[in-house]
Short mmCIF file of C-alpha atoms and ligand atoms in Angstrom, two decimals:
data_model
loop_
_atom_site.label_atom_id
_atom_site.label_comp_id
_atom_site.label_asym_id
_atom_site.label_seq_id
_atom_site.Cartn_x
_atom_site.Cartn_y
_atom_site.Cartn_z
CA MET A 29 104.86 -72.01 -89.75
CA ALA A 30 104.82 -69.78 -92.45
CA VAL A 31 108.58 -67.22 -93.76
CA ASP A 32 106.88 -63.92 -93.29
CA ILE A 33 108.26 -60.76 -95.75
CA LEU A 34 109.55 -58.04 -94.78
CA ILE A 35 110.13 -55.55 -98.31
CA GLY A 36 110.38 -52.69 -99.51
CA LEU A 37 108.10 -50.36 -101.69
CA GLN A 38 110.49 -48.02 -103.12
CA TRP A 39 113.78 -47.22 -104.00
CA GLY A 40 115.13 -48.38 -101.28
CA ASP A 41 116.40 -46.82 -98.18
CA GLU A 42 112.87 -47.15 -96.54
CA GLY A 43 113.89 -48.39 -93.63
CA LYS A 44 113.98 -52.19 -93.39
CA GLY A 45 116.63 -52.78 -91.11
CA LYS A 46 115.02 -50.27 -87.84
CA ILE A 47 112.47 -52.85 -88.56
CA VAL A 48 113.87 -55.98 -88.66
CA ASP A 49 115.96 -55.49 -86.18
CA VAL A 50 111.98 -54.56 -83.78
CA LEU A 51 110.48 -57.69 -84.93
CA ALA A 52 113.41 -59.69 -84.71
CA PRO A 53 112.52 -61.26 -81.31
CA THR A 54 108.91 -62.32 -82.66
CA TYR A 55 111.31 -64.85 -84.59
CA ASP A 56 114.21 -67.50 -84.65
CA ILE A 57 115.62 -67.40 -87.80
CA VAL A 58 116.37 -63.42 -90.36
CA ALA A 59 117.50 -64.37 -93.43
CA ARG A 60 118.80 -61.94 -96.37
CA PHE A 61 117.96 -63.53 -100.23
CA GLN A 62 119.16 -60.77 -102.31
CA GLY A 63 121.16 -57.97 -103.04
CA GLY A 64 124.78 -57.45 -101.59
CA PRO A 65 126.75 -54.54 -100.86
CA ASN A 66 124.72 -52.57 -102.49
CA ALA A 67 122.03 -52.90 -99.41
CA GLY A 68 122.83 -49.89 -97.00
CA HIS A 69 120.50 -50.21 -94.27
CA THR A 70 120.86 -48.86 -90.84
CA LEU A 71 120.00 -49.52 -87.13
CA GLU A 72 119.68 -47.60 -83.82
CA PHE A 73 119.82 -48.68 -80.63
CA GLU A 74 121.48 -48.02 -77.41
CA GLY A 75 122.21 -45.13 -78.65
CA THR A 76 125.39 -46.48 -81.41
CA LYS A 77 123.52 -46.39 -84.81
CA HIS A 78 125.18 -49.72 -87.09
CA VAL A 79 125.49 -49.49 -90.15
CA LEU A 80 124.94 -53.52 -92.30
CA HIS A 81 125.28 -54.07 -95.55
CA GLN A 82 125.55 -58.09 -95.78
CA ILE A 83 124.71 -59.17 -92.62
CA PRO A 84 121.05 -59.46 -92.22
CA SER A 85 119.78 -57.01 -89.27
CA GLY A 86 118.97 -59.93 -86.54
CA ILE A 87 122.18 -59.89 -86.00
CA PHE A 88 122.17 -58.57 -82.80
CA HIS A 89 120.05 -60.78 -81.45
CA PRO A 90 122.33 -63.75 -79.81
CA GLU A 91 119.35 -66.59 -80.36
CA ILE A 92 117.94 -65.48 -83.58
CA LYS A 93 119.79 -66.97 -86.41
CA ASN A 94 120.34 -65.77 -89.21
CA ILE A 95 121.46 -66.59 -92.38
CA ILE A 96 122.79 -65.03 -95.97
CA GLY A 97 121.14 -66.86 -98.63
CA ASN A 98 121.35 -68.23 -102.06
CA GLY A 99 120.24 -65.37 -103.52
CA VAL A 100 122.75 -63.41 -102.16
CA VAL A 101 126.28 -62.23 -104.01
CA LEU A 102 128.76 -61.63 -101.26
CA ASP A 103 131.42 -59.11 -101.44
CA PRO A 104 134.12 -61.61 -98.88
CA ILE A 105 136.50 -58.64 -98.44
CA VAL A 106 133.31 -55.84 -97.50
CA PHE A 107 132.04 -59.46 -95.10
CA ARG A 108 135.16 -59.24 -92.64
CA THR A 109 134.81 -55.57 -92.64
CA GLU A 110 132.09 -56.09 -91.48
CA MET A 111 131.95 -58.81 -89.27
CA GLN A 112 135.52 -57.36 -87.45
CA LYS A 113 133.18 -54.55 -86.74
CA LEU A 114 130.64 -55.77 -84.60
CA GLN A 115 133.33 -57.92 -83.09
CA ASP A 116 134.57 -54.43 -82.60
CA ARG A 117 131.04 -53.69 -80.31
CA GLY A 118 131.37 -57.09 -78.57
CA VAL A 119 128.68 -58.62 -80.52
CA ASP A 120 130.27 -62.84 -81.87
CA ALA A 121 128.36 -62.50 -85.57
CA ALA A 122 130.00 -65.13 -85.68
CA GLN A 123 128.55 -67.38 -83.33
CA ASN A 124 125.18 -66.93 -84.70
CA LEU A 125 125.25 -66.16 -88.41
CA PHE A 126 125.26 -68.95 -91.63
CA VAL A 127 125.62 -69.18 -94.96
CA SER A 128 124.88 -70.68 -98.56
CA LYS A 129 127.49 -72.58 -100.01
CA LYS A 130 125.26 -71.32 -103.21
CA ALA A 131 125.50 -66.84 -102.17
CA SER A 132 126.98 -65.79 -105.74
CA LEU A 133 131.30 -64.15 -105.04
CA ILE A 134 131.74 -60.55 -105.63
CA LEU A 135 135.57 -60.64 -107.08
CA PRO A 136 137.57 -57.71 -106.73
CA SER A 137 137.43 -57.67 -110.66
CA HIS A 138 133.41 -57.90 -110.40
CA LYS A 139 134.12 -54.60 -108.51
CA VAL A 140 136.42 -52.76 -112.10
CA LEU A 141 133.68 -54.32 -115.09
CA ASP A 142 131.05 -52.12 -112.16
CA ARG A 143 132.75 -49.31 -112.79
CA VAL A 144 134.73 -49.83 -116.42
CA SER A 145 130.32 -50.39 -117.72
CA GLU A 146 128.87 -47.03 -115.93
CA GLU A 147 131.84 -45.25 -117.08
CA ALA A 148 131.54 -45.82 -120.61
CA LEU A 149 127.66 -45.55 -120.38
CA GLY A 150 128.33 -41.94 -119.96
CA SER A 151 125.56 -39.82 -119.03
CA GLY A 152 123.56 -42.57 -119.20
CA LYS A 153 125.18 -44.53 -116.70
CA ILE A 154 122.46 -46.37 -113.76
CA GLY A 155 124.25 -44.55 -110.38
CA SER A 156 125.59 -47.39 -109.50
CA THR A 157 127.14 -48.05 -106.36
CA LEU A 158 130.48 -49.99 -108.06
CA LYS A 159 129.81 -52.40 -105.45
CA GLY A 160 130.53 -54.74 -108.17
CA ILE A 161 126.51 -56.16 -108.27
CA GLY A 162 125.91 -56.59 -111.03
CA PRO A 163 128.92 -58.15 -113.60
CA THR A 164 127.65 -60.88 -110.41
CA TYR A 165 124.32 -61.40 -110.98
CA GLN A 166 125.92 -61.70 -115.09
CA ASP A 167 127.86 -64.01 -114.06
CA LYS A 168 125.39 -66.08 -112.15
CA ILE A 169 123.08 -65.84 -115.03
CA GLY A 170 125.66 -66.90 -117.96
CA ARG A 171 126.55 -69.78 -115.65
CA VAL A 172 130.65 -69.12 -115.20
CA GLY A 173 130.53 -67.72 -111.49
CA LEU A 174 132.14 -68.19 -108.58
CA ARG A 175 129.68 -69.46 -105.10
CA VAL A 176 130.34 -69.10 -101.68
CA GLY A 177 130.89 -73.52 -101.50
CA ASP A 178 133.34 -73.47 -104.45
CA ILE A 179 136.27 -71.77 -101.08
CA LEU A 180 136.20 -75.23 -100.73
CA ALA A 181 137.57 -76.80 -103.65
CA ASP A 182 140.83 -77.52 -104.10
CA ASP A 183 141.56 -76.60 -107.21
CA PHE A 184 139.75 -72.50 -106.09
CA GLN A 185 142.98 -71.04 -106.95
CA GLU A 186 141.94 -71.24 -110.96
CA ARG A 187 138.84 -71.45 -111.09
CA TYR A 188 139.55 -68.26 -110.27
CA ASP A 189 142.67 -67.70 -112.08
CA LYS A 190 140.24 -68.50 -114.52
CA LEU A 191 136.95 -66.23 -113.81
CA VAL A 192 139.69 -63.45 -114.22
CA GLU A 193 140.85 -63.93 -116.86
CA ARG A 194 137.59 -63.46 -118.97
CA HIS A 195 137.16 -60.61 -116.86
CA ARG A 196 140.57 -59.05 -117.89
CA LYS A 197 139.56 -59.06 -121.54
CA THR A 198 135.97 -58.01 -120.69
CA VAL A 199 137.81 -54.67 -119.23
CA GLU A 200 140.40 -53.95 -122.49
CA PHE A 201 137.01 -54.31 -124.39
CA TYR A 202 136.17 -50.93 -122.59
CA GLY A 203 140.11 -49.74 -123.80
CA GLN A 204 141.58 -50.45 -120.01
CA GLU A 205 143.51 -52.62 -118.44
CA LEU A 206 142.61 -54.62 -115.47
CA GLU A 207 145.46 -54.27 -112.60
CA LEU A 208 143.68 -55.14 -109.28
CA GLY A 209 146.73 -54.07 -106.46
CA GLU A 210 146.90 -55.32 -103.18
CA GLN A 211 142.59 -56.13 -103.44
CA GLU A 212 143.76 -59.72 -104.82
CA GLN A 213 145.43 -60.05 -101.69
CA ASN A 214 142.36 -59.04 -99.44
CA PHE A 215 140.24 -61.15 -101.25
CA PHE A 216 142.24 -64.29 -100.38
CA GLU A 217 142.77 -63.00 -96.97
CA ALA A 218 138.85 -62.70 -97.06
CA VAL A 219 138.23 -66.13 -98.67
CA ALA A 220 140.86 -66.82 -96.16
CA TYR A 221 138.62 -66.30 -92.74
CA LEU A 222 135.26 -66.99 -94.93
CA ARG A 223 136.28 -71.01 -94.77
CA THR A 224 136.06 -70.82 -90.65
CA LEU A 225 132.49 -69.67 -90.47
CA LYS A 226 129.47 -71.72 -90.26
CA LEU A 227 128.96 -72.55 -94.25
CA VAL A 228 125.86 -74.23 -95.82
CA ASP A 229 122.95 -75.10 -97.61
CA SER A 230 120.74 -72.64 -96.03
CA GLU A 231 117.76 -74.03 -98.15
CA TYR A 232 117.82 -76.90 -96.61
CA MET A 233 118.30 -75.54 -93.38
CA ILE A 234 115.40 -72.63 -93.93
CA ASN A 235 112.84 -75.97 -94.69
CA GLU A 236 113.60 -77.85 -91.19
CA ALA A 237 113.84 -74.63 -89.84
CA LEU A 238 109.52 -74.30 -91.08
CA GLN A 239 109.11 -77.78 -90.34
CA SER A 240 109.66 -78.08 -87.08
CA GLY A 241 108.07 -74.81 -86.12
CA LYS A 242 109.77 -72.22 -86.50
CA ARG A 243 109.55 -68.85 -87.37
CA ILE A 244 111.31 -67.13 -90.23
CA LEU A 245 111.80 -63.39 -91.61
CA ALA A 246 112.99 -62.85 -94.78
CA GLU A 247 114.92 -59.08 -95.54
CA GLY A 248 114.01 -57.62 -98.55
CA ALA A 249 117.39 -55.36 -100.13
CA GLN A 250 117.14 -52.52 -102.55
CA GLY A 251 113.09 -52.29 -102.64
CA ALA A 252 110.30 -53.01 -106.32
CA LEU A 253 110.47 -50.45 -107.97
CA LEU A 254 114.15 -51.71 -108.67
CA ASP A 255 113.17 -54.22 -109.53
CA VAL A 256 115.17 -55.81 -112.07
CA ASP A 257 111.71 -56.83 -113.74
CA PHE A 258 109.34 -54.48 -112.90
CA GLY A 259 111.85 -51.17 -111.82
CA THR A 260 112.68 -48.42 -113.74
CA TYR A 261 113.86 -50.49 -115.81
CA PRO A 262 117.24 -50.22 -117.21
CA PHE A 263 117.42 -48.10 -113.58
CA VAL A 264 117.49 -50.75 -111.62
CA THR A 265 119.81 -52.87 -109.38
CA SER A 266 120.33 -57.27 -110.71
CA SER A 267 118.12 -59.20 -108.80
CA SER A 268 114.96 -59.80 -108.21
CA THR A 269 113.82 -57.84 -104.93
CA ILE A 270 110.12 -58.77 -103.85
CA VAL A 271 109.20 -61.12 -103.19
CA ALA A 272 109.15 -63.66 -105.72
CA GLY A 273 113.19 -63.01 -104.78
CA ALA A 274 112.67 -64.08 -101.64
CA CYS A 275 111.55 -68.11 -102.52
CA THR A 276 114.44 -68.28 -105.32
CA GLY A 277 117.39 -66.12 -102.89
CA LEU A 278 116.68 -68.42 -99.99
CA GLY A 279 114.61 -71.94 -101.56
CA VAL A 280 110.87 -71.48 -100.73
CA ALA A 281 107.99 -73.05 -102.45
CA PRO A 282 105.39 -70.48 -101.83
CA LYS A 283 103.32 -71.81 -100.17
CA HIS A 284 105.24 -71.04 -96.75
CA ILE A 285 104.95 -67.48 -97.93
CA GLY A 286 102.43 -65.68 -94.45
CA GLU A 287 102.89 -62.07 -93.24
CA VAL A 288 104.97 -59.50 -96.52
CA TYR A 289 105.09 -55.83 -94.25
CA GLY A 290 105.79 -53.43 -97.25
CA ILE A 291 107.36 -50.58 -95.47
CA PHE A 292 108.01 -46.96 -97.89
CA LYS A 293 108.40 -43.71 -96.43
CA ALA A 294 105.28 -40.46 -95.60
CA TYR A 295 106.99 -39.21 -98.60
CA CYS A 296 109.90 -40.56 -101.50
CA THR A 297 112.80 -41.25 -102.07
CA ARG A 298 115.94 -42.37 -104.47
CA VAL A 299 119.47 -41.99 -105.14
CA GLY A 300 121.51 -43.04 -108.05
CA SER A 301 119.56 -42.06 -112.29
CA GLY A 302 116.30 -42.84 -113.43
CA PRO A 303 112.88 -41.62 -113.79
CA PHE A 304 111.90 -40.46 -109.87
CA PRO A 305 108.04 -39.03 -110.67
CA THR A 306 107.51 -36.98 -107.84
CA GLU A 307 110.93 -35.73 -106.60
CA LEU A 308 111.39 -31.93 -105.84
CA LEU A 309 113.74 -30.71 -107.36
CA ASP A 310 113.05 -27.30 -105.14
CA ALA A 311 113.32 -25.81 -101.39
CA VAL A 312 110.63 -28.27 -101.01
CA GLY A 313 113.64 -31.38 -101.60
CA GLU A 314 115.38 -29.47 -99.43
CA GLU A 315 114.17 -29.22 -96.93
CA ILE A 316 112.85 -33.05 -96.80
CA ARG A 317 116.38 -34.20 -97.15
CA GLN A 318 117.88 -31.91 -93.96
CA ALA A 319 114.93 -33.19 -92.29
CA GLY A 320 115.61 -36.46 -92.80
CA ARG A 321 118.83 -36.54 -92.64
CA GLU A 322 118.59 -38.65 -96.53
CA PHE A 323 122.37 -39.56 -97.69
CA GLY A 324 123.05 -43.19 -98.70
CA SER A 325 124.28 -44.68 -96.16
CA THR A 326 126.21 -46.90 -98.37
CA THR A 327 127.92 -44.88 -100.79
CA GLY A 328 126.74 -41.62 -98.87
CA ARG A 329 125.78 -39.31 -102.05
CA PRO A 330 122.51 -37.10 -101.47
CA ARG A 331 119.44 -38.75 -101.83
CA ARG A 332 116.52 -37.23 -104.00
CA CYS A 333 113.68 -36.67 -101.80
CA GLY A 334 109.90 -36.13 -103.11
CA TRP A 335 106.18 -36.58 -102.39
CA VAL A 336 104.29 -40.22 -101.88
CA ASP A 337 103.62 -42.11 -105.07
CA LEU A 338 100.26 -43.81 -105.16
CA PRO A 339 100.81 -45.11 -108.08
CA SER A 340 103.80 -46.67 -107.72
CA LEU A 341 102.84 -47.89 -104.14
CA LYS A 342 99.68 -49.37 -105.27
CA TYR A 343 101.46 -51.22 -107.84
CA SER A 344 104.92 -52.30 -104.70
CA ILE A 345 101.46 -53.54 -103.12
CA MET A 346 100.12 -55.62 -105.80
CA LEU A 347 103.14 -57.38 -107.22
CA ASN A 348 104.27 -58.55 -103.66
CA GLY A 349 100.78 -59.34 -102.12
CA VAL A 350 101.20 -57.39 -98.92
CA THR A 351 99.65 -57.64 -95.55
CA GLN A 352 101.21 -54.81 -93.74
CA LEU A 353 102.06 -51.40 -94.19
CA ASN A 354 105.27 -49.47 -92.70
CA MET A 355 105.12 -45.54 -93.00
CA MET A 356 108.77 -44.67 -92.91
CA LYS A 357 109.64 -40.88 -90.90
CA ALA A 358 106.45 -39.08 -90.23
CA ASP A 359 108.39 -37.49 -88.21
CA VAL A 360 110.68 -35.68 -90.84
CA LEU A 361 107.30 -34.26 -92.56
CA THR A 362 107.06 -32.03 -89.29
CA GLU A 363 107.76 -28.63 -90.54
CA PHE A 364 105.19 -28.81 -93.47
CA ASP A 365 101.60 -27.05 -93.22
CA THR A 366 100.66 -29.10 -96.47
CA ILE A 367 101.78 -32.91 -97.11
CA GLN A 368 101.22 -33.49 -100.79
CA VAL A 369 100.80 -36.87 -101.66
CA CYS A 370 100.83 -37.85 -106.04
CA THR A 371 97.19 -40.03 -105.81
CA HIS A 372 97.69 -39.84 -110.76
CA TYR A 373 98.99 -39.33 -113.18
CA LYS A 374 98.45 -37.20 -116.76
CA LEU A 375 99.84 -39.09 -119.11
CA PRO A 376 101.21 -37.30 -122.45
CA SER A 377 97.65 -38.73 -123.92
CA GLY A 378 95.13 -36.74 -121.99
CA GLU A 379 94.61 -40.03 -119.99
CA ILE A 380 94.68 -40.00 -116.29
CA THR A 381 95.35 -42.79 -113.90
CA ASP A 382 96.76 -44.94 -111.29
CA LYS A 383 98.14 -47.63 -112.67
CA VAL A 384 101.94 -47.23 -113.55
CA PRO A 385 102.72 -46.97 -117.39
CA HIS A 386 106.02 -48.46 -119.42
CA SER A 387 108.28 -45.39 -118.68
CA MET A 388 107.96 -43.50 -115.50
CA GLU A 389 110.28 -40.50 -117.68
CA VAL A 390 110.11 -37.11 -117.09
CA GLY A 391 107.33 -36.12 -119.80
CA GLU A 392 106.39 -39.73 -120.14
CA LEU A 393 103.91 -38.51 -117.27
CA GLU A 394 102.93 -36.03 -115.23
CA PRO A 395 101.95 -36.37 -111.47
CA MET A 396 98.42 -35.56 -110.16
CA TYR A 397 98.58 -33.74 -106.51
CA GLU A 398 95.74 -33.66 -103.59
CA SER A 399 97.02 -31.72 -100.64
CA LEU A 400 95.99 -32.40 -97.33
CA PRO A 401 96.24 -30.06 -93.96
CA GLY A 402 100.29 -30.55 -92.56
CA TRP A 403 100.41 -31.29 -88.51
CA LYS A 404 103.15 -29.15 -87.12
CA VAL A 405 103.79 -31.47 -84.07
CA ASP A 406 106.88 -33.30 -83.72
CA LEU A 407 106.01 -36.76 -83.64
CA ASN A 408 109.11 -38.37 -82.38
CA LYS A 409 108.00 -37.05 -79.06
CA ILE A 410 104.56 -38.82 -79.27
CA GLU A 411 104.86 -42.26 -77.88
CA SER A 412 101.50 -43.89 -78.53
CA VAL A 413 99.17 -44.09 -81.53
CA ASP A 414 96.08 -42.34 -79.50
CA LYS A 415 98.35 -38.98 -78.93
CA LEU A 416 98.91 -39.16 -82.92
CA PRO A 417 97.79 -36.08 -83.85
CA GLU A 418 94.35 -35.67 -85.96
CA ALA A 419 95.74 -34.33 -88.90
CA PHE A 420 97.97 -36.81 -89.51
CA ASN A 421 95.58 -39.88 -88.49
CA ASN A 422 94.54 -38.65 -91.46
CA TYR A 423 96.82 -38.77 -93.75
CA LEU A 424 97.06 -42.34 -92.51
CA ALA A 425 93.73 -42.67 -93.02
CA PHE A 426 93.64 -41.32 -97.24
CA LEU A 427 96.65 -43.26 -98.12
CA GLU A 428 94.99 -46.71 -96.32
CA LYS A 429 91.26 -46.05 -98.33
CA HIS A 430 94.07 -45.51 -101.15
CA LEU A 431 95.76 -48.86 -101.02
CA GLN A 432 93.37 -50.77 -99.35
CA VAL A 433 95.75 -52.15 -97.14
CA PRO A 434 96.40 -51.41 -92.63
CA ILE A 435 99.66 -49.52 -91.90
CA THR A 436 99.91 -51.27 -88.55
CA ILE A 437 103.58 -50.27 -88.25
CA VAL A 438 104.25 -45.84 -87.95
CA SER A 439 107.84 -45.32 -86.77
CA VAL A 440 108.82 -41.87 -85.86
CA GLY A 441 112.86 -41.63 -85.13
CA PRO A 442 115.72 -43.66 -85.70
CA ASP A 443 116.04 -45.35 -82.45
CA ARG A 444 114.12 -49.05 -81.75
CA LYS A 445 112.10 -47.39 -80.08
CA SER A 446 110.64 -44.73 -81.56
CA THR A 447 108.41 -47.34 -83.30
CA LEU A 448 104.03 -47.19 -82.46
CA LYS A 449 102.32 -49.77 -83.48
CA ARG A 450 98.85 -50.07 -84.69
CA GLU A 451 94.95 -51.26 -84.52
CA THR A 452 93.62 -50.43 -87.97
CA VAL A 453 90.33 -50.57 -90.15
CA ILE A 454 90.45 -49.63 -93.15
CA ALA A 455 87.25 -46.97 -94.86
P1 LIG B 4 116.71 -49.43 -95.36
O1 LIG B 4 118.48 -50.16 -96.54
O2 LIG B 4 116.32 -49.65 -95.35
O3 LIG B 4 117.62 -50.82 -93.95
O4 LIG B 4 117.17 -48.19 -95.16
P2 LIG B 4 118.21 -46.79 -94.74
O5 LIG B 4 119.27 -46.67 -93.71
O6 LIG B 4 119.25 -46.81 -94.96
O7 LIG B 4 117.86 -45.51 -94.15
C1 LIG B 4 116.87 -44.68 -93.38
C2 LIG B 4 117.54 -44.07 -92.75
O8 LIG B 4 116.55 -43.19 -91.57
C3 LIG B 4 118.52 -44.36 -91.46
O9 LIG B 4 119.83 -43.52 -91.01
C4 LIG B 4 117.73 -44.89 -90.28
O10 LIG B 4 118.16 -44.60 -89.55
C5 LIG B 4 116.28 -43.55 -90.38
N1 LIG B 4 115.30 -43.81 -89.87
C6 LIG B 4 114.83 -45.03 -89.94
N2 LIG B 4 113.31 -44.81 -89.60
C7 LIG B 4 113.15 -43.84 -89.40
C8 LIG B 4 111.99 -42.80 -88.74
O11 LIG B 4 111.71 -43.49 -88.89
N3 LIG B 4 112.83 -41.46 -88.26
C9 LIG B 4 113.79 -40.78 -89.07
N4 LIG B 4 113.94 -39.34 -88.47
N5 LIG B 4 114.41 -41.40 -89.41
C10 LIG B 4 114.82 -43.64 -89.28
P1 LIG B 5 118.76 -51.06 -99.19
O1 LIG B 5 119.12 -51.92 -99.30
C1 LIG B 5 118.41 -47.49 -102.34
C2 LIG B 5 121.14 -47.88 -106.89
C3 LIG B 5 122.15 -47.49 -106.85
C4 LIG B 5 121.46 -47.51 -108.86
C5 LIG B 5 120.91 -48.86 -108.61
C6 LIG B 5 121.39 -49.70 -109.05
O2 LIG B 5 120.11 -50.14 -98.20
O3 LIG B 5 117.88 -49.98 -99.42
P2 LIG B 5 123.31 -51.49 -108.09
O4 LIG B 5 124.78 -50.59 -107.53
O5 LIG B 5 122.55 -52.37 -106.99
O6 LIG B 5 124.02 -52.02 -109.56
O7 LIG B 5 123.31 -49.96 -108.43
O8 LIG B 5 120.61 -49.55 -107.36
N1 LIG B 5 120.42 -48.82 -105.11
C7 LIG B 5 120.13 -48.82 -104.53
N2 LIG B 5 119.23 -47.50 -103.11
N3 LIG B 5 119.15 -48.68 -101.92
C8 LIG B 5 119.23 -49.82 -102.03
O9 LIG B 5 119.51 -50.39 -100.50
C9 LIG B 5 120.80 -49.57 -103.23
N4 LIG B 5 120.82 -50.51 -103.63
C10 LIG B 5 120.48 -50.26 -104.60
O10 LIG B 5 121.78 -46.18 -106.30
O11 LIG B 5 119.98 -46.71 -108.76
MG1 LIG B 6 119.48 -48.86 -97.42
#
């Protein structure tokens, strides 16, 4: 058996949580492999909306094992609140959740470092979620970080104090003082709670499951264009958000990778700073934001909106070896007479390309569009693929022709049920 992987192909918030929840019943295990509480994955079913930050989106299926893998950065405080929220809704996540002992710990001081670092960047700030992601990954790579397994050691408090001392000096370097207040007590209470859960060597758990024929779905967080190597650096997150990150973030050898689901919106959004070639700063962008309710699931910030960008989608497909595409939020574009699709970029030299250049800054490239007729039909009301309007089918066919990967799922609403599976032949 193989590990299938689901990856966001844009700048995050494509709808990964929804599709993981839809696909989950065909898997035995769902695993997160990178990121942390910067993620906000929304699931809707039976009239209720759930937002998950660190817990995998298979958690609502008690028969499925959910794993927080070694590549994740875990904030015990946020985690405990998430677990409590689930408990309040009658979900006993402690039964089917497993946490890697090698996952990194986010300390309260990491969040302070995130803030002071952003403040020091001023107008050049990354627009981080301020959840401590960057500083925690820095400590991991710097080989001074703490991991979940460390909470079982007798000298955990000492190790914690030592790391916080380092952070104190860094905060002072920025001309500020490290004040943690009640966060420290909250942290130790949350750590005590974490100790009661199933802390595992998840790389063994996953590989043994593979050996015994179990099906595994790896759930990406963020999106390929936020990847620390291939995204719009430095306006990226601090982890490998692409398929390769699932290998290191779970301990899975590349030969075990199966299907790669690439998720994208029928348009495009981004939250935080950084280049976004097809961004619409006009009334059209505002209309998409309102129709798509494009406000962050983690920070509530308005998401920047624009048309779909094929060169960057092709790039993400290439980096991830995507085998199936899932188009999300198709219902949001109902009101538009015309839909624009960016097919190429024009560079300052005049060259026209469908490749992502080193810099995607505004002024460095100009998006070139093709216009397609809108469908003006509320797709949310459609219950089977054969009832989809012709203009919408033409949009799908146009994208498939350029991307050369089949679009096998079309999502037409936030609810689990608003999901159309399709079979397709690419022209
Ligand atoms: P994720 O981070 O990739 O899991 O995505 P988010 O949950 O942050 O953002 C996606 C948002 O779109 C959530 O509010 C979802 O409930 C919503 N959503 C997902 N699929 C659809 C869809 O097909 N149509 C509409 N209208 N909303 C959707
Ligand atoms: P999900 O999994 C959208 C963005 C932040 C910022 C940059 C760096 O819900 O799709 P960080 O806190 O990671 O250091 O912030 O990355 N970002 C996201 N944008 N969805 C996310 O996750 C994101 N996680 C981080 O806005 O621009
Ligand atoms: Mg999100």
